[in-house]
Coordinates of C-alpha atoms and ligand atoms in Angstrom, one line a residue:
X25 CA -79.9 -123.4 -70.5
X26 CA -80.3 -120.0 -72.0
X27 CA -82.1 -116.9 -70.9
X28 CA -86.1 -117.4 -72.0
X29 CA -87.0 -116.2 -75.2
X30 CA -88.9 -112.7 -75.0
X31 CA -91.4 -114.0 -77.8
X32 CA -92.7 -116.9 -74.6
X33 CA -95.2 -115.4 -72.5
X34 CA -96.0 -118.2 -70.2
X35 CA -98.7 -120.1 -72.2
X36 CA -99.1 -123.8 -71.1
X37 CA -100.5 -126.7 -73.0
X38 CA -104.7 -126.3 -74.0
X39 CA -104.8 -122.9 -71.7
X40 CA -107.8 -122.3 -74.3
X41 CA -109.3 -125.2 -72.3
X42 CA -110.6 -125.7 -68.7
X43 CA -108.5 -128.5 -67.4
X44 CA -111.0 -131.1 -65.4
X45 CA -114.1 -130.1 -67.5
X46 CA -112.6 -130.0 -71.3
X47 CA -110.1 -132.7 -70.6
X48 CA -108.4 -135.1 -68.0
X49 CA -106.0 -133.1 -66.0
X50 CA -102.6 -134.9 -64.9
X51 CA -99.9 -133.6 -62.8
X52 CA -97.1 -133.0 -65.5
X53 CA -93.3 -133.7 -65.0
X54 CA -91.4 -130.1 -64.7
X55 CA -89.6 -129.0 -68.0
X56 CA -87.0 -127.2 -66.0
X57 CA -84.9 -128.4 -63.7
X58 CA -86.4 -132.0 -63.5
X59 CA -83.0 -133.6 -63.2
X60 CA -79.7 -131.4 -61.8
X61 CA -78.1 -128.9 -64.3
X62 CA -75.0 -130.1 -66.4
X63 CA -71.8 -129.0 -65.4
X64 CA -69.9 -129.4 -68.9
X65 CA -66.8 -127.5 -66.5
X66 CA -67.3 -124.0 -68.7
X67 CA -65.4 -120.8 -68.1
X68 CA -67.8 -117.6 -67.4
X69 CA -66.2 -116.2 -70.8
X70 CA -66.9 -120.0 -72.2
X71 CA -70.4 -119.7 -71.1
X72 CA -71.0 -116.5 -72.7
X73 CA -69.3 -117.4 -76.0
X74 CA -72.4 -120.3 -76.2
X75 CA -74.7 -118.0 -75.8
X76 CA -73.5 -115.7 -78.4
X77 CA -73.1 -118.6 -80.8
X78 CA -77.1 -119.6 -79.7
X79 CA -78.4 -115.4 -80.2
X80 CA -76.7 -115.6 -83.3
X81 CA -76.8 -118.7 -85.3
X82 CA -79.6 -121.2 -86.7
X83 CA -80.1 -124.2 -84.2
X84 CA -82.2 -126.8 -85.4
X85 CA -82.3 -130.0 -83.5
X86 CA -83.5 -133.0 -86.0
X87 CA -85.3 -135.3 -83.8
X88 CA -87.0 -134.3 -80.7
X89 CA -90.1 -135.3 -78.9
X90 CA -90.8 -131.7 -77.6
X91 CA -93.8 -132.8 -75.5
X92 CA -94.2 -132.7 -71.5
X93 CA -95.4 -136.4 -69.7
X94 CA -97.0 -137.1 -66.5
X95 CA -95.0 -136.7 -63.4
X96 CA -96.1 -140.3 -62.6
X97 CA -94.2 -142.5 -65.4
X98 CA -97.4 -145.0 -63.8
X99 CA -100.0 -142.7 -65.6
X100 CA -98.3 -142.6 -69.2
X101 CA -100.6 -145.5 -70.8
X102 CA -103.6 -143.4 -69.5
X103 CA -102.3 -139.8 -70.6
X104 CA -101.3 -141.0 -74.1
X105 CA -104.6 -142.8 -74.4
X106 CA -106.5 -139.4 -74.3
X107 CA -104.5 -138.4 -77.2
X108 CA -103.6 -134.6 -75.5
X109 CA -99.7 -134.9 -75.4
X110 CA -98.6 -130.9 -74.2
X111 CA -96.0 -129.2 -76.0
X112 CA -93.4 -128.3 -73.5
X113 CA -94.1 -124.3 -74.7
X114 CA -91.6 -123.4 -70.9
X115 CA -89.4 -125.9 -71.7
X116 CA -88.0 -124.4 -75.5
X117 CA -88.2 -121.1 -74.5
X118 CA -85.3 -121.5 -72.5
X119 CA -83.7 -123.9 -74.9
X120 CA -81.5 -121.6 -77.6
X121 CA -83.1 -123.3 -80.5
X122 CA -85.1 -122.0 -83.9
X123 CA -86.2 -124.7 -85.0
X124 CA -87.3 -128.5 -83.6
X125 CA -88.5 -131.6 -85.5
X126 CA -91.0 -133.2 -83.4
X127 CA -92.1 -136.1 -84.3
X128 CA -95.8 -137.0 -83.5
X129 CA -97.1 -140.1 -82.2
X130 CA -94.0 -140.3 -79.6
X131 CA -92.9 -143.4 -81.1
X132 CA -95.5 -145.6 -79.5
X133 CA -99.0 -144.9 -78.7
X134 CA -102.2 -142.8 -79.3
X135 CA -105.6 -142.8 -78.7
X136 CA -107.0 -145.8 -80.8
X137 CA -104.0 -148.6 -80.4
X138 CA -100.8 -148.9 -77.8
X139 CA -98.9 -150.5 -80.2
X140 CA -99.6 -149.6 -83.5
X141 CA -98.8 -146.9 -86.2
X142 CA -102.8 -146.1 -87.1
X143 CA -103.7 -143.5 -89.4
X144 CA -106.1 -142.5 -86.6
X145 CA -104.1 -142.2 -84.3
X146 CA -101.6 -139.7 -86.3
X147 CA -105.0 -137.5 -87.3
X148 CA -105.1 -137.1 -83.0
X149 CA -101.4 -136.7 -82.5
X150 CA -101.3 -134.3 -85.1
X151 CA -104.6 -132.2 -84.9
X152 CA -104.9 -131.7 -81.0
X153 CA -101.0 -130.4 -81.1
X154 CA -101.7 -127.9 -83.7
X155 CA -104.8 -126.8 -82.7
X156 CA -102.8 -126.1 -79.2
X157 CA -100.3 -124.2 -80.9
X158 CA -102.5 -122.0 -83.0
X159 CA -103.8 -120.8 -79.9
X160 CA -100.1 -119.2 -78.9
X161 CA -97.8 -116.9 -80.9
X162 CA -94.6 -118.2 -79.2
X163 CA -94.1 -121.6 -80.9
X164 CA -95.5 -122.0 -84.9
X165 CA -95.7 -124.7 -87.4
X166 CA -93.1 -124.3 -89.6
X167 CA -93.4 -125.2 -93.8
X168 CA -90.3 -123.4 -95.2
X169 CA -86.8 -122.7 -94.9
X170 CA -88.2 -119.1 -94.9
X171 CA -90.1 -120.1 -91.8
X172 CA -86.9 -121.2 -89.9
X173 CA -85.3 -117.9 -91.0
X174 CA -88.6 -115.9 -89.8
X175 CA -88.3 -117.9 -86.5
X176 CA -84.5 -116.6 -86.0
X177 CA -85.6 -113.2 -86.9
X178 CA -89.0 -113.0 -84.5
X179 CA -87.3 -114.7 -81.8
X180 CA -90.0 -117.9 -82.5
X181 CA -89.7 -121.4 -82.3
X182 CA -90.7 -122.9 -85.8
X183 CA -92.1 -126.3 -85.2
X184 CA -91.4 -128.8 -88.0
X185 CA -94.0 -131.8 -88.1
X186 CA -92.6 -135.1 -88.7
X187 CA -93.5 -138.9 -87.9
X188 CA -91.0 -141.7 -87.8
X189 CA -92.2 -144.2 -89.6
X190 CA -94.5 -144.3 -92.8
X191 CA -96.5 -147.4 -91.6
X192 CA -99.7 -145.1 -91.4
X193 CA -100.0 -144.5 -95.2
X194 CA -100.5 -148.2 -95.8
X195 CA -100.5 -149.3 -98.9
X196 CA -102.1 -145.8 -100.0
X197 CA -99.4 -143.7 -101.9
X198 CA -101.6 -140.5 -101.8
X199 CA -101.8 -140.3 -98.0
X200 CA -98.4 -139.0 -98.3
X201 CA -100.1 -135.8 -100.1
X202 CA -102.6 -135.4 -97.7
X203 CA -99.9 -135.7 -94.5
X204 CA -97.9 -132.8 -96.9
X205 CA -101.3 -131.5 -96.7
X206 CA -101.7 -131.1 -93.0
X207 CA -98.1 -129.7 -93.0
X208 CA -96.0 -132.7 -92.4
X209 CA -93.0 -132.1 -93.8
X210 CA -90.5 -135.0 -92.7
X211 CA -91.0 -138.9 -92.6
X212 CA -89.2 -141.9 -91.9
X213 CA -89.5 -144.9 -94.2
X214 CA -90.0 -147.6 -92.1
X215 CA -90.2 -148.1 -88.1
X216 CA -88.1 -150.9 -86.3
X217 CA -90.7 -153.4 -87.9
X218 CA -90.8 -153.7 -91.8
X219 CA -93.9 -152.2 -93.6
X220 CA -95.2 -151.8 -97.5
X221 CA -92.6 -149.5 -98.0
X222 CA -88.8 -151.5 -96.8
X223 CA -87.8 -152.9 -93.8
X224 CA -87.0 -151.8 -90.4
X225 CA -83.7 -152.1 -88.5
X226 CA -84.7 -154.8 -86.2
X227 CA -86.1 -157.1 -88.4
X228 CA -84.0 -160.5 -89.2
X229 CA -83.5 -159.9 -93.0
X230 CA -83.9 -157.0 -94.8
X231 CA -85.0 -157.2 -98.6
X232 CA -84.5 -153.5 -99.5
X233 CA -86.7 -151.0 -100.6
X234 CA -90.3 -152.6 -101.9
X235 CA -91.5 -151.7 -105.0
X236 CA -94.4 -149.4 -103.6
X237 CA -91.2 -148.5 -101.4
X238 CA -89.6 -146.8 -104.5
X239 CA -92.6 -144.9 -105.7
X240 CA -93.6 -143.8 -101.9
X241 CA -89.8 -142.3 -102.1
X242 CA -90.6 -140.5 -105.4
X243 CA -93.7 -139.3 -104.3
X244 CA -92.0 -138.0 -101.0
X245 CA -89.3 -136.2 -103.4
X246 CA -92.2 -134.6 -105.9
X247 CA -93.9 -133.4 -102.7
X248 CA -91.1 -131.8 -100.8
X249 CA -91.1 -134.4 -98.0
X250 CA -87.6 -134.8 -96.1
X251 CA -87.0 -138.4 -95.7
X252 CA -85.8 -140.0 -92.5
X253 CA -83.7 -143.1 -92.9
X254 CA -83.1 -143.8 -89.1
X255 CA -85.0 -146.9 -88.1
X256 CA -84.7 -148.4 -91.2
X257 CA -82.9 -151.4 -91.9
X258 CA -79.2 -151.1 -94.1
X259 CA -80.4 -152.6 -97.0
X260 CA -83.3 -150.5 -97.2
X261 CA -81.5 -147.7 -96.1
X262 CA -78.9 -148.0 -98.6
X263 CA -81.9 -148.2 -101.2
X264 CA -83.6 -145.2 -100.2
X265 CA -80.4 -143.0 -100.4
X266 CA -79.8 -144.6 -103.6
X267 CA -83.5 -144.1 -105.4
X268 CA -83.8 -140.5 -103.8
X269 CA -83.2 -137.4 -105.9
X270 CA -82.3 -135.5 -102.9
X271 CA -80.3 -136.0 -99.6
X272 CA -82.0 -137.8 -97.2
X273 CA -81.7 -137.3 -93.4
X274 CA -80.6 -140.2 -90.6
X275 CA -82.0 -137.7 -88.1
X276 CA -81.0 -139.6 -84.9
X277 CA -78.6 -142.4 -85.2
X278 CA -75.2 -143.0 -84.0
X279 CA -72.2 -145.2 -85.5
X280 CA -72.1 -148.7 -85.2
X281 CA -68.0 -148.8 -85.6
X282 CA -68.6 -146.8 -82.1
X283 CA -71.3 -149.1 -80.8
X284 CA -72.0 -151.9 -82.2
X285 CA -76.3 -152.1 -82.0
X286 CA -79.0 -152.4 -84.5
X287 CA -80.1 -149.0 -83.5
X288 CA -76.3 -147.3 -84.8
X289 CA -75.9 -147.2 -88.0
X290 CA -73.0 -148.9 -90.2
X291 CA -70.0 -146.7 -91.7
X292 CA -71.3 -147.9 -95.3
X293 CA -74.5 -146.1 -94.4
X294 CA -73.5 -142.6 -93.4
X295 CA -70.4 -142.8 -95.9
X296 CA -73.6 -143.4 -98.6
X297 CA -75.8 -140.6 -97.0
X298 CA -73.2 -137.9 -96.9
X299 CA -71.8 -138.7 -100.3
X300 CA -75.6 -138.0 -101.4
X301 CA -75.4 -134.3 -99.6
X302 CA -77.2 -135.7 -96.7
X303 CA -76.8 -135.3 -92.8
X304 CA -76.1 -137.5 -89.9
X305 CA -78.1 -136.2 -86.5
X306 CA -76.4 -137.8 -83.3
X307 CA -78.8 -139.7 -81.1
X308 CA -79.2 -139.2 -77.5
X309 CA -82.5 -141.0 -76.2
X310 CA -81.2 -143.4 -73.4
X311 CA -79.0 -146.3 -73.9
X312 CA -78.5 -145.7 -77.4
X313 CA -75.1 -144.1 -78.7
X314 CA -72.9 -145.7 -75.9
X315 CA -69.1 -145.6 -76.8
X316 CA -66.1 -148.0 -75.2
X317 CA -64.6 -144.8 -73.5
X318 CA -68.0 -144.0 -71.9
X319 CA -70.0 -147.2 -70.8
X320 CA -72.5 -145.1 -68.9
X321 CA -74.9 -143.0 -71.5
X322 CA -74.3 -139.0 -71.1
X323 CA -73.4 -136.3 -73.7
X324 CA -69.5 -137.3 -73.6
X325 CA -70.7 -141.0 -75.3
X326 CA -72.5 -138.9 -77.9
X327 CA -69.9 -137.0 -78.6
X328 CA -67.7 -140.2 -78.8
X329 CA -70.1 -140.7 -82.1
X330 CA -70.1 -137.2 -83.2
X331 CA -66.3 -137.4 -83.1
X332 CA -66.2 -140.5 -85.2
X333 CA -68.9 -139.2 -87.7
X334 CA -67.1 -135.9 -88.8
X335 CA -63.9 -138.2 -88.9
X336 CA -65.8 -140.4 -91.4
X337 CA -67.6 -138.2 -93.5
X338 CA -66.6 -134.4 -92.6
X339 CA -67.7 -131.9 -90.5
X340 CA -70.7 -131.1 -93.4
X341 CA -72.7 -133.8 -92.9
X342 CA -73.1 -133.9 -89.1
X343 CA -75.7 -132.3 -86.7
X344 CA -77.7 -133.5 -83.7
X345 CA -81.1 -134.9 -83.2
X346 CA -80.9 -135.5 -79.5
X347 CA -84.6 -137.2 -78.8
X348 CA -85.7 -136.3 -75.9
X349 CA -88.7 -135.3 -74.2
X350 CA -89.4 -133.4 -71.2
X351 CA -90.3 -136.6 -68.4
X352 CA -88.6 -139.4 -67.8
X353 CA -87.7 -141.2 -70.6
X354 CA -86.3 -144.1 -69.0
X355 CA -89.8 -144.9 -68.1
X356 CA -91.6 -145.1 -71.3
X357 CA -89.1 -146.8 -72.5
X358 CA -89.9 -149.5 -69.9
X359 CA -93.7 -148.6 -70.5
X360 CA -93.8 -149.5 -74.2
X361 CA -90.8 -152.3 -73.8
X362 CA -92.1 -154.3 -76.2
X363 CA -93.4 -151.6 -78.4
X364 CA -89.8 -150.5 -79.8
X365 CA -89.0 -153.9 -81.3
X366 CA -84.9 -153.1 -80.8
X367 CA -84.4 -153.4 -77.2
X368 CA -80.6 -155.1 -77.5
X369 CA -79.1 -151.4 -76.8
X370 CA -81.2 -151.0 -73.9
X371 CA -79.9 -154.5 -71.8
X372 CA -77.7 -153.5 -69.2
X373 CA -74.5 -155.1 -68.6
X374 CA -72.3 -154.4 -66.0
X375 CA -69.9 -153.5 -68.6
X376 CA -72.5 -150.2 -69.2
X377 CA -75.3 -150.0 -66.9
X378 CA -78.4 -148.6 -66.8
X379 CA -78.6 -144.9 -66.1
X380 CA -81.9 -142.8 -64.8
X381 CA -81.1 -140.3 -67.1
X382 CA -78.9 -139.2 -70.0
X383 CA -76.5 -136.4 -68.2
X384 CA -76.2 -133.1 -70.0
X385 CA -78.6 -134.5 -72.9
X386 CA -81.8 -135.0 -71.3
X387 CA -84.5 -132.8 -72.5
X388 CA -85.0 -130.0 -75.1
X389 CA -84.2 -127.3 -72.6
X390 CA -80.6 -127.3 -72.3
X391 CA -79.4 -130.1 -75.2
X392 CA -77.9 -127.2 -77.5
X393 CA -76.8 -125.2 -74.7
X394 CA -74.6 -128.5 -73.9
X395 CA -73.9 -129.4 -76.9
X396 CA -72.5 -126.0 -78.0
X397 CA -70.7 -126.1 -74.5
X398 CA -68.7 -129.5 -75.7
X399 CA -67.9 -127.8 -78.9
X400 CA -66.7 -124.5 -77.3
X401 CA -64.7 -126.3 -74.9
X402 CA -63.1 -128.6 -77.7
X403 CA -61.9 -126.1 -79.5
X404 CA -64.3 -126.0 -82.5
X405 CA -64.4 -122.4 -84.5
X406 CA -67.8 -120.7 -84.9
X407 CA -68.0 -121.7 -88.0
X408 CA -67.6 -125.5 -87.5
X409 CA -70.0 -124.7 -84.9
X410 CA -72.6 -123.1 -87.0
X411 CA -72.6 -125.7 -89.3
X412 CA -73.2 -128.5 -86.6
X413 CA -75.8 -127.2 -85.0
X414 CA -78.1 -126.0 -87.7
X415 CA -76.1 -124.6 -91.5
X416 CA -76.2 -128.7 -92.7
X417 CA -80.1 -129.0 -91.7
X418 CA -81.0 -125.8 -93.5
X419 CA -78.5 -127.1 -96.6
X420 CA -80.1 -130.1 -97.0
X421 CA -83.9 -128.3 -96.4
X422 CA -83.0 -125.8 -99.4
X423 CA -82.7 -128.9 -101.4
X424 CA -85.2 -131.1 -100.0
X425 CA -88.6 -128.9 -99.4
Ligands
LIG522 ZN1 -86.9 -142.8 -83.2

């Protein structure tokens, strides 16, 4: 982890509110030091190069959940019920980055359904976060590539507001405006289950991109919108890079050449993504991007995929989008088992079992500060480096918004 950021003066989550009379108080799990410290085996002058890659280079991590749950994985149902999820403000001031894409509605559950994708519950999700964060100067809801660069300047963390699935528009093509509207400026097409617009990665067939599909993508393009292929199905995915007049993002994905799940994505894929200008962000939420040479999930197995993605497509169209979450996320993913709709990756076998947690990739805190770590100790240059961990996001951004 890196030194906290001067801009962070110890705000928490709704300190504009009494906790107990405004809303229901929980014990939250701790953003630092929840599980032990990586030991990626750096030298002291190793150490120092990361952070003097992370003071002066644009980190952006693609796909986070950047929001603190209850100490008690028991409670989680309840918490997300009242709609309040807290932005881990501690947590990302200690984390190197400028810039995180957190997606809203934490994949699952809101207020109004448990396992839905309600336009209701997105208006919660969304409006008690930002109202939070007006109420600090520390983290800021980011709308530009200017605002990423502002963020590196002020010291900052620029917010990016995304969701990860379009499901909540409908069949309504002009909700899209009013989520650009409310500052949402990255989407994913469809969830694990298909919707109006294509199908998802779990489902049995995959028909490709509807036809209100195509013209949900060109309204996305007209608006500015970055578009998230992850959870879609191949065909669909395929489609969308295809019918796209700009790059579009897998923001956290892995290769299915390295491990072969729904939730990894085929060579055909990326190969089509990056030939469009577009970026692959390497996947770390538990279970996922597994490799043969590590059977038990930690940020060697993700770098197993990072590996064979700047193999496949070059060291351009590569970056990270970790997914993580400060709390155990082994638990909601046992919570909302049935939610996620592509549970083959998370069966254990003895041939790679279960872990509690995804060593040295675990929450928003330290990710970069590991990542960057691998890279130093592999023998990556700065400028490889740079590129990786932000300079792709911000290329494709300068197209895309
Ligand atoms: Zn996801």
């Amino acid at each position: 982890m890196q030194p906290q950021s001067a801009a962070y003066r110890g705000y928490e989550a709704y300190g504009y509110l009494e906790p107990g009379v405004d809303y229901v108080e929980f014990k939250l799990a701790e953003q630092i030091g929840r599980v032990p410290g990586y030991d990626g085996g750096l030298s002291a002058e190793q150490s120092e190069r990361v952070a003097k890659i992370l003071r002066e280079n644009i980190a952006i991590s693609l796909h986070e959940h950047a929001v603190v749950l209850p100490e008690d994985i028991g409670e989680l149902r309840r918490y997300n019920r009242t709609g309040r999820q807290r932005t881990g403000y501690e947590g990302l001031a200690r984390s190197g980055m400028t810039a995180v894409f957190d997606n809203f509605m934490a994949g699952a559950s809101c207020v109004t359904s448990e396992n839905g994708w309600k336009w209701s519950d997105m208006i919660y999700a969304l409006g008690f976060r930002l109202a939070d964060l007006a109420k600090q100067d520390y983290v800021f809801h980011a709308l530009t590539v200017a605002d990423i660069h502002a963020a590196k300047r002020d010291g900052r963390m620029a917010l990016v507001a995304g969701l990860e699935c379009a499901t909540m528009i409908e069949n309504e093509l002009d909700r899209l405006d009013i989520l650009y509207g409310f500052g949402l400026r990255q989407i994913g097409i469809a969830y694990s289950q298909a919707n109006q617009l294509g199908s998802g990665l779990s489902e049995p067939g995959d028909a490709g991109l509807t036809n209100f599909g195509r013209r949900a993508v060109e309204r996305m393009n007209k608006l500015g919108m970055a578009i998230d292929i992850s959870h879609s199905g191949d065909r669909t995915s395929l489609d969308v890079i295809e019918h796209s007049k700009v790059p579009v993002f897998i923001t956290h994905a892995g290769a299915r050449a390295v491990w072969p799940t729904d939730r990894m994505k085929p060579d055909e894929v990326i190969r089509a993504c990056a030939e469009r200008g577009g970026v692959i962000g390497l996947e770390a939420a538990p279970h996922t991007t597994l490799s043969p040479a590590h059977r038990e999930h930690s940020l060697e197995s993700v770098m197993d995929h990072f590996v064979y993605c700047v193999d496949l497509v070059g060291i351009d169209h590569v970056t990270f989008g970790p997914d993580t979450m400060f709390g155990d996320h082994v638990g909601v993913h046992t919570t909302y088992a049935g939610n996620y709709a592509h549970d083959r990756e998370r069966d254990a076998t003895p041939d790679h079992p279960r872990v509690p947690y995804v060593d040295g990739l675990e929450n928003p805190a330290e990710n970069f500060t590991n990542i960057v770590g691998w890279l130093v100790t592999h023998d990556y240059s700065d400028d490889e480096i740079a590129k990786v961990i932000g300079g792709n996001t911000l290329r494709v951004l300068d197209h895309v918004w």
